[in-house]
């Protein structure tokens, strides 16, 4: 892996961590899984870096979190977060970034905004919720159906994050197209 790729992976891990500084919203529903801005970090990492680099950025962040760094929303960190009702979403961020990047690569000939929007919705919502719902059901007393219903509370915010991710990708592509690594080749 080239030095530039390592720097880009570290940069998006840092962006993901910064999104954790935004306040989280704890709800009594959804098994205690908070609403955070960090799912947008997974969308951005995949859309901007591509499948492998985007997923590696999230893996890097999760490694640092596992070491105890309080980089998740609300200042959470340490191994305990991997045993919370959020565990499905936490591991789902890796898959979300990978799928978002993969879709961006598949749609590299399409205009940036719609490609990034589709990639963000499929990776950052559909794939992320698939992991999150299963994790929530396993760590709470909710059935898969009830966990899916509870996850609907996240949908409006995640739809906004997908649009914002697409806007960021389009803006970056206009000013510095080579920074959109997911479309390179």
Tab-separated table of C-alpha atoms in Angstrom:
chain	number	residue	atom	x	y	z
A	1	UNK	CA	0.000	0.000	0.000
A	2	UNK	CA	1.339	3.414	-0.922
A	3	UNK	CA	2.036	6.119	1.654
A	4	UNK	CA	-0.669	8.281	0.128
A	5	UNK	CA	-3.263	5.539	0.655
A	6	UNK	CA	-2.236	5.176	4.299
A	7	UNK	CA	-2.605	8.906	4.845
A	8	UNK	CA	-6.039	8.915	3.195
A	9	UNK	CA	-7.206	5.966	5.323
A	10	UNK	CA	-5.979	7.730	8.468
A	11	UNK	CA	-7.637	10.992	7.370
A	12	UNK	CA	-11.048	9.365	6.949
A	13	UNK	CA	-10.658	7.518	10.249
A	14	UNK	CA	-10.030	10.949	11.805
A	15	UNK	CA	-13.073	12.432	10.034
A	16	UNK	CA	-15.118	9.548	11.400
A	17	UNK	CA	-13.782	10.276	14.897
A	18	UNK	CA	-14.612	13.985	14.562
A	19	UNK	CA	-18.194	13.056	13.681
A	20	UNK	CA	-18.245	11.324	17.068
A	21	UNK	CA	-17.760	14.708	18.731
A	22	UNK	CA	-21.226	15.749	17.623
A	23	UNK	CA	-23.731	15.047	20.383
A	24	UNK	CA	-25.557	11.760	20.283
A	25	UNK	CA	-29.268	11.478	20.868
A	26	UNK	CA	-30.264	8.692	23.214
A	27	UNK	CA	-33.754	7.331	22.690
A	28	UNK	CA	-35.679	4.949	24.928
A	29	UNK	CA	-36.629	2.937	21.847
A	30	UNK	CA	-34.254	1.090	19.520
A	31	UNK	CA	-32.778	-0.957	22.347
A	32	UNK	CA	-30.616	1.910	23.578
A	33	UNK	CA	-28.837	2.449	20.253
A	34	UNK	CA	-28.176	6.220	19.993
A	35	UNK	CA	-28.630	8.454	16.979
A	36	UNK	CA	-25.167	9.662	15.941
A	37	UNK	CA	-23.522	11.373	12.989
A	38	UNK	CA	-20.974	8.589	12.601
A	39	UNK	CA	-22.898	6.560	10.038
A	40	UNK	CA	-22.142	9.442	7.682
A	41	UNK	CA	-18.451	8.728	8.288
A	42	UNK	CA	-18.892	5.232	6.889
A	43	UNK	CA	-20.748	6.632	3.873
A	44	UNK	CA	-18.045	9.252	3.255
A	45	UNK	CA	-15.174	6.798	3.663
A	46	UNK	CA	-16.649	4.399	1.113
A	47	UNK	CA	-17.819	6.995	-1.384
A	48	UNK	CA	-14.592	8.981	-1.295
A	49	UNK	CA	-11.957	6.258	-0.850
A	50	UNK	CA	-13.490	3.230	-2.522
A	51	UNK	CA	-14.333	-0.162	-1.101
A	52	UNK	CA	-11.085	-1.384	0.450
A	53	UNK	CA	-9.632	1.921	1.621
A	54	UNK	CA	-13.010	3.025	3.000
A	55	UNK	CA	-13.443	-0.201	4.954
A	56	UNK	CA	-9.851	0.007	6.222
A	57	UNK	CA	-10.472	3.542	7.503
A	58	UNK	CA	-13.320	2.219	9.642
A	59	UNK	CA	-11.287	-0.804	10.770
A	60	UNK	CA	-8.501	1.564	11.847
A	61	UNK	CA	-10.931	3.642	13.867
A	62	UNK	CA	-12.482	0.558	15.496
A	63	UNK	CA	-9.017	-0.723	16.416
A	64	UNK	CA	-8.243	2.557	18.181
A	65	UNK	CA	-11.669	2.450	19.887
A	66	UNK	CA	-10.961	-1.121	21.053
A	67	UNK	CA	-7.728	0.143	22.605
A	68	UNK	CA	-9.857	2.482	24.706
A	69	UNK	CA	-9.913	5.765	22.804
A	70	UNK	CA	-13.276	7.485	23.392
A	71	UNK	CA	-13.902	8.189	19.709
A	72	UNK	CA	-17.493	7.024	19.406
A	73	UNK	CA	-20.360	9.450	19.936
A	74	UNK	CA	-20.824	10.350	23.570
A	75	UNK	CA	-17.165	9.637	24.360
A	76	UNK	CA	-17.546	5.878	24.197
A	77	UNK	CA	-14.559	3.642	23.696
A	78	UNK	CA	-13.020	0.405	24.899
A	79	UNK	CA	-14.018	-3.194	24.383
A	80	UNK	CA	-17.385	-2.698	26.100
A	81	UNK	CA	-18.857	-0.935	23.064
A	82	UNK	CA	-18.478	-4.188	21.135
A	83	UNK	CA	-20.895	-5.860	23.548
A	84	UNK	CA	-23.563	-3.140	23.541
A	85	UNK	CA	-26.841	-3.030	21.575
A	86	UNK	CA	-24.937	-0.858	19.039
A	87	UNK	CA	-22.547	-3.693	18.117
A	88	UNK	CA	-24.321	-4.531	14.850
A	89	UNK	CA	-24.126	-0.936	13.690
A	90	UNK	CA	-20.503	-0.642	14.828
A	91	UNK	CA	-19.370	-3.655	12.803
A	92	UNK	CA	-21.819	-2.717	10.068
A	93	UNK	CA	-19.879	0.507	9.469
A	94	UNK	CA	-17.076	-1.557	7.922
A	95	UNK	CA	-19.464	-3.343	5.548
A	96	UNK	CA	-21.306	-0.082	4.832
A	97	UNK	CA	-18.097	1.670	3.795
A	98	UNK	CA	-17.034	-1.299	1.666
A	99	UNK	CA	-20.382	-1.564	-0.149
A	100	UNK	CA	-20.674	2.213	-0.644
A	101	UNK	CA	-17.181	2.250	-2.171
A	102	UNK	CA	-17.890	-0.782	-4.311
A	103	UNK	CA	-21.074	0.783	-5.687
A	104	UNK	CA	-19.241	4.047	-6.403
A	105	UNK	CA	-16.683	2.056	-8.367
A	106	UNK	CA	-19.436	0.252	-10.289
A	107	UNK	CA	-21.105	3.578	-11.075
A	108	UNK	CA	-17.905	5.471	-11.891
A	109	UNK	CA	-19.236	6.528	-15.308
A	110	UNK	CA	-22.463	7.920	-13.823
A	111	UNK	CA	-22.680	11.523	-12.581
A	112	UNK	CA	-21.162	11.868	-9.115
A	113	UNK	CA	-24.213	13.034	-7.148
A	114	UNK	CA	-26.619	10.226	-8.100
A	115	UNK	CA	-23.854	7.605	-7.889
A	116	UNK	CA	-22.844	8.798	-4.421
A	117	UNK	CA	-26.469	8.962	-3.304
A	118	UNK	CA	-27.166	5.397	-4.426
A	119	UNK	CA	-23.901	4.191	-2.869
A	120	UNK	CA	-24.687	5.953	0.422
A	121	UNK	CA	-28.240	4.644	0.599
A	122	UNK	CA	-27.355	1.049	-0.260
A	123	UNK	CA	-24.156	0.881	1.794
A	124	UNK	CA	-24.886	3.350	4.559
A	125	UNK	CA	-28.528	2.484	5.114
A	126	UNK	CA	-29.504	-0.917	3.681
A	127	UNK	CA	-26.294	-2.780	4.540
A	128	UNK	CA	-25.740	-0.906	7.802
A	129	UNK	CA	-29.288	-1.607	8.989
A	130	UNK	CA	-28.950	-5.287	8.083
A	131	UNK	CA	-26.047	-5.552	10.525
A	132	UNK	CA	-27.531	-3.149	13.065
A	133	UNK	CA	-30.923	-4.839	13.279
A	134	UNK	CA	-29.363	-8.259	13.826
A	135	UNK	CA	-27.004	-6.887	16.484
A	136	UNK	CA	-29.819	-5.034	18.223
A	137	UNK	CA	-31.993	-8.144	18.277
A	138	UNK	CA	-29.136	-10.274	19.660
A	139	UNK	CA	-28.252	-7.818	22.443
A	140	UNK	CA	-31.781	-6.833	23.503
A	141	UNK	CA	-35.053	-8.610	24.071
A	142	UNK	CA	-36.362	-7.441	20.676
A	143	UNK	CA	-37.300	-9.803	17.858
A	144	UNK	CA	-35.826	-9.126	14.417
A	145	UNK	CA	-39.135	-7.572	13.338
A	146	UNK	CA	-39.304	-5.339	16.423
A	147	UNK	CA	-35.646	-4.359	16.002
A	148	UNK	CA	-36.364	-3.465	12.371
A	149	UNK	CA	-39.362	-1.367	13.428
A	150	UNK	CA	-37.269	0.362	16.114
A	151	UNK	CA	-34.581	1.137	13.522
A	152	UNK	CA	-37.046	3.178	11.487
A	153	UNK	CA	-36.336	6.048	13.871
A	154	UNK	CA	-32.863	6.331	12.298
A	155	UNK	CA	-34.112	6.480	8.702
A	156	UNK	CA	-34.865	10.232	8.304
A	157	UNK	CA	-31.473	11.245	9.686
A	158	UNK	CA	-29.630	8.657	7.630
A	159	UNK	CA	-31.414	9.791	4.474
A	160	UNK	CA	-30.182	13.329	5.191
A	161	UNK	CA	-26.647	11.985	5.771
A	162	UNK	CA	-26.792	10.169	2.407
A	163	UNK	CA	-27.755	13.402	0.623
A	164	UNK	CA	-25.013	15.324	2.450
A	165	UNK	CA	-22.466	12.656	1.506
A	166	UNK	CA	-23.510	12.913	-2.140
A	167	UNK	CA	-23.226	16.717	-1.991
A	168	UNK	CA	-19.737	16.481	-0.474
A	169	UNK	CA	-18.656	13.991	-3.150
A	170	UNK	CA	-20.037	16.167	-5.931
A	171	UNK	CA	-18.358	19.288	-4.526
A	172	UNK	CA	-15.014	17.532	-4.131
A	173	UNK	CA	-15.281	16.035	-7.631
A	174	UNK	CA	-15.786	19.490	-9.111
A	175	UNK	CA	-12.819	21.082	-7.360
A	176	UNK	CA	-10.426	18.167	-7.062
A	177	UNK	CA	-11.629	15.105	-8.988
A	178	UNK	CA	-8.500	13.096	-8.199
A	179	UNK	CA	-9.521	13.144	-4.499
A	180	UNK	CA	-12.506	10.937	-5.307
A	181	UNK	CA	-10.515	7.697	-5.218
A	182	UNK	CA	-13.606	5.527	-5.599
A	183	UNK	CA	-13.879	6.661	-9.233
A	184	UNK	CA	-10.222	6.213	-10.158
A	185	UNK	CA	-8.993	3.696	-12.717
